[in-house]
Amino acid sequence: MEKPRERAIERGIESLSDAELVAILLRTGTKGKYVVEVAEEIMNKFEGSFVKMKNAPIEELRDVSCGIGKTKALTIKAALEIGQRMWKESLKEKKFLKSADDVYDFCKDMTLMPVEYVRVIVVNSQLGAIAVKDVTVGTANSSLIHPREIFGIAVRYPSSGVIVVHNHPSGNPKPSKEDEDATYRIKEAGEILGIKLLDHVVVATDGFYSFSKSGKL
């Protein structure tokens, strides 16, 4: 069996399958199993999804039938975290949010989060992001969005408006009745303060929903 490391050196790391990439992190197999076989068992446990693997508790990663230890489980988790941080770093290069599509691209990292987060993006007159902050954390099903938290961030900057983003871990970006009610509360509070709510975007693995694009703001 060709070793993943040898193939990566000869053909490039991009030539490896998902399981082979995991195999490089594991370095060695277990008694009676090649390292690639162990990696394939791990991938199968998480249905071939790195997102599910990253969001799983480390105990669940260690609990695969192949029996990897704590060190190897931590190595995999660390590699996945590096990947997510690299994605966030790449997003910083695109700071002008002129459309809901731009906002979705800017906040795609939120689609990987296992519970609901609310993110406030403060923008200037050119729609450039001058401040980005996650202000609330909810459960897997709901998150509280309060105007006080939103505008507590915005008033610290010479802003032209704010964009609110939150994620749906379910994968479906369709807003709930609670999402709609919260949006209108935030809009009204912004009008009192003189800070416009430019958009509320719900992001998920299946896409996004924009209140502004849908004509509801």
Coordinates of C-alpha atoms in Angstrom, one line a residue:
M1 CA 0.0 0.0 0.0
E2 CA 1.4 3.4 -1.1
K3 CA 2.0 5.6 1.9
P4 CA 0.2 9.0 1.9
R5 CA 3.3 10.9 2.9
E6 CA 5.2 9.5 -0.1
R7 CA 2.4 10.4 -2.5
A8 CA 2.1 13.9 -1.0
I9 CA 5.8 14.4 -1.6
E10 CA 5.7 13.1 -5.1
R11 CA 2.4 14.4 -6.4
G12 CA 1.5 17.2 -3.9
I13 CA -0.6 17.3 -0.8
E14 CA -3.7 18.2 -2.8
S15 CA -3.6 14.8 -4.5
L16 CA -4.5 13.0 -1.2
S17 CA -8.0 11.9 -0.3
D18 CA -9.7 13.1 2.9
A19 CA -8.8 9.8 4.7
E20 CA -5.2 10.1 3.5
L21 CA -4.9 13.6 5.0
V22 CA -6.2 12.3 8.3
A23 CA -3.7 9.4 8.0
I24 CA -0.8 11.8 7.8
L25 CA -2.0 13.4 11.1
L26 CA -2.3 9.9 12.7
R27 CA 1.2 8.9 11.5
T28 CA 0.8 5.2 12.5
G29 CA -2.0 2.6 12.5
T30 CA -3.0 0.1 15.1
K31 CA -2.3 -3.6 15.5
G32 CA -3.6 -5.3 12.4
K33 CA -4.6 -2.1 10.6
Y34 CA -2.8 0.2 8.2
V35 CA -3.0 3.9 9.1
V36 CA -5.2 4.7 6.1
E37 CA -7.7 2.0 7.2
V38 CA -7.8 3.7 10.7
A39 CA -8.3 7.1 9.0
E40 CA -11.1 5.7 6.8
E41 CA -12.9 4.3 10.0
I42 CA -12.7 7.8 11.5
M43 CA -14.1 9.4 8.4
N44 CA -16.9 6.9 8.2
K45 CA -17.9 7.6 11.8
F46 CA -18.4 11.2 11.0
E47 CA -20.1 10.5 7.7
G48 CA -17.1 11.9 5.7
S49 CA -17.6 15.4 7.2
F50 CA -14.8 17.4 8.7
V51 CA -17.4 19.9 10.0
K52 CA -19.0 17.1 12.1
M53 CA -15.6 15.9 13.2
K54 CA -14.6 19.4 14.4
N55 CA -17.8 20.0 16.3
A56 CA -17.7 16.6 18.0
P57 CA -16.4 16.4 21.6
I58 CA -12.9 15.0 21.7
E59 CA -14.2 12.0 23.7
E60 CA -16.4 11.1 20.7
L61 CA -13.4 11.3 18.4
R62 CA -11.4 8.9 20.7
D63 CA -14.4 6.6 20.9
V64 CA -14.1 5.3 17.3
S65 CA -13.8 1.6 17.0
C66 CA -10.2 1.8 15.9
G67 CA -9.3 3.1 19.3
I68 CA -7.1 6.2 18.7
G69 CA -5.7 7.8 21.8
K70 CA -5.9 11.2 23.2
T71 CA -2.8 12.5 21.5
K72 CA -4.0 11.6 18.0
A73 CA -7.5 12.9 18.7
L74 CA -6.0 16.2 19.8
T75 CA -3.8 16.3 16.7
I76 CA -6.9 16.0 14.4
K77 CA -8.8 18.6 16.4
A78 CA -5.9 21.0 16.2
A79 CA -5.6 20.6 12.4
L80 CA -9.3 21.3 12.0
E81 CA -9.0 24.4 14.2
I82 CA -6.1 25.6 12.1
G83 CA -8.2 25.2 9.0
Q84 CA -11.0 27.3 10.5
R85 CA -8.6 30.0 11.6
M86 CA -7.0 30.1 8.2
W87 CA -10.5 30.6 6.7
K88 CA -11.2 33.5 9.1
E89 CA -7.9 35.1 8.2
S90 CA -8.7 34.9 4.5
L91 CA -12.0 36.7 5.1
K92 CA -10.2 39.7 6.5
E93 CA -9.0 40.5 3.0
K94 CA -12.5 41.2 1.9
K95 CA -13.9 43.9 4.2
F96 CA -16.4 45.8 2.0
L97 CA -19.9 44.4 2.4
K98 CA -21.9 45.8 -0.4
S99 CA -24.4 43.0 -0.7
A100 CA -25.9 40.1 1.3
D101 CA -23.7 37.8 -0.7
D102 CA -20.6 39.7 0.5
V103 CA -21.9 39.3 4.1
Y104 CA -22.5 35.6 3.6
D105 CA -18.9 35.1 2.3
F106 CA -17.5 37.2 5.1
C107 CA -19.4 35.1 7.8
K108 CA -19.2 31.6 6.3
D109 CA -17.2 30.5 9.3
M110 CA -20.4 30.8 11.3
T111 CA -21.9 27.9 9.3
L112 CA -19.5 25.6 11.1
M113 CA -20.6 26.6 14.6
P114 CA -22.6 24.0 16.5
V115 CA -24.8 26.5 18.4
E116 CA -26.3 29.8 17.4
Y117 CA -24.0 32.9 17.5
V118 CA -25.0 36.5 16.9
R119 CA -22.4 38.7 15.1
V120 CA -22.5 42.5 14.9
I121 CA -20.7 44.1 12.0
V122 CA -20.2 47.9 12.2
V123 CA -19.7 49.6 8.8
N124 CA -18.7 53.0 7.6
S125 CA -20.2 55.1 4.8
Q126 CA -18.4 53.0 2.2
L127 CA -19.8 49.8 3.7
G128 CA -16.4 48.8 5.0
A129 CA -16.3 46.7 8.2
I130 CA -14.7 48.7 11.0
A131 CA -15.7 46.4 13.8
V132 CA -16.8 42.8 14.1
K133 CA -17.9 41.1 17.3
D134 CA -19.8 38.0 18.4
V135 CA -22.1 39.3 21.1
T136 CA -24.3 36.4 22.1
V137 CA -24.2 32.6 22.1
G138 CA -27.3 30.5 22.1
T139 CA -28.2 26.8 22.0
A140 CA -28.4 24.5 19.0
N141 CA -32.0 25.8 18.4
S142 CA -32.2 29.5 19.5
S143 CA -30.2 32.5 20.4
L144 CA -31.3 35.8 22.1
I145 CA -30.7 38.9 20.0
H146 CA -31.1 42.0 22.1
P147 CA -30.8 45.6 20.8
R148 CA -28.8 46.6 23.8
E149 CA -26.0 44.2 22.8
I150 CA -26.1 45.2 19.2
F151 CA -25.9 49.0 19.7
G152 CA -23.6 48.8 22.7
I153 CA -21.0 47.9 20.1
A154 CA -22.1 50.3 17.4
V155 CA -22.1 53.5 19.5
R156 CA -18.3 53.1 20.1
Y157 CA -17.5 53.8 16.5
P158 CA -18.3 56.5 13.9
S159 CA -20.6 54.1 12.1
S160 CA -23.1 54.6 9.3
G161 CA -24.9 51.4 10.3
V162 CA -24.8 47.9 11.5
I163 CA -25.3 44.5 9.9
V164 CA -26.5 41.7 12.2
V165 CA -25.6 38.1 11.3
H166 CA -26.6 34.9 13.1
N167 CA -26.3 31.2 12.2
H168 CA -28.7 28.3 12.1
P169 CA -26.9 25.1 13.0
S170 CA -29.8 23.1 11.5
G171 CA -28.5 24.1 8.1
N172 CA -31.8 25.8 7.0
P173 CA -31.4 29.6 6.8
K174 CA -35.2 30.3 6.8
P175 CA -35.8 32.8 9.7
S176 CA -38.2 31.9 12.5
K177 CA -40.9 34.2 13.9
E178 CA -38.5 35.0 16.7
D179 CA -35.9 36.0 14.2
E180 CA -38.3 38.4 12.5
D181 CA -39.5 39.9 15.8
A182 CA -35.9 40.5 16.9
T183 CA -35.1 42.1 13.6
Y184 CA -37.9 44.7 13.9
R185 CA -36.9 45.4 17.5
I186 CA -33.3 46.1 16.5
K187 CA -34.5 48.3 13.6
E188 CA -36.7 50.4 15.9
A189 CA -33.9 50.8 18.5
G190 CA -31.5 51.8 15.7
E191 CA -33.9 54.5 14.5
I192 CA -34.0 56.0 18.0
L193 CA -30.2 56.0 18.2
G194 CA -29.7 57.2 14.7
I195 CA -27.9 54.1 13.7
K196 CA -29.4 52.2 10.8
L197 CA -29.8 48.4 10.7
L198 CA -28.7 47.8 7.2
D199 CA -29.4 44.1 7.1
H200 CA -30.0 41.0 9.2
V201 CA -28.5 37.9 7.5
V202 CA -29.2 34.3 8.6
V203 CA -26.4 32.0 7.5
A204 CA -26.4 28.2 7.3
T205 CA -24.8 25.4 5.4
D206 CA -27.7 25.5 2.9
G207 CA -27.2 29.2 2.1
F208 CA -28.4 32.4 3.6
Y209 CA -31.5 34.6 4.1
S210 CA -31.2 38.4 4.0
F211 CA -34.0 40.6 5.5
S212 CA -32.9 43.5 3.3
K213 CA -32.7 41.5 0.1
S214 CA -36.1 40.0 0.8
G215 CA -37.6 43.5 1.2
K216 CA -38.3 43.3 4.9
L217 CA -35.9 46.1 5.9

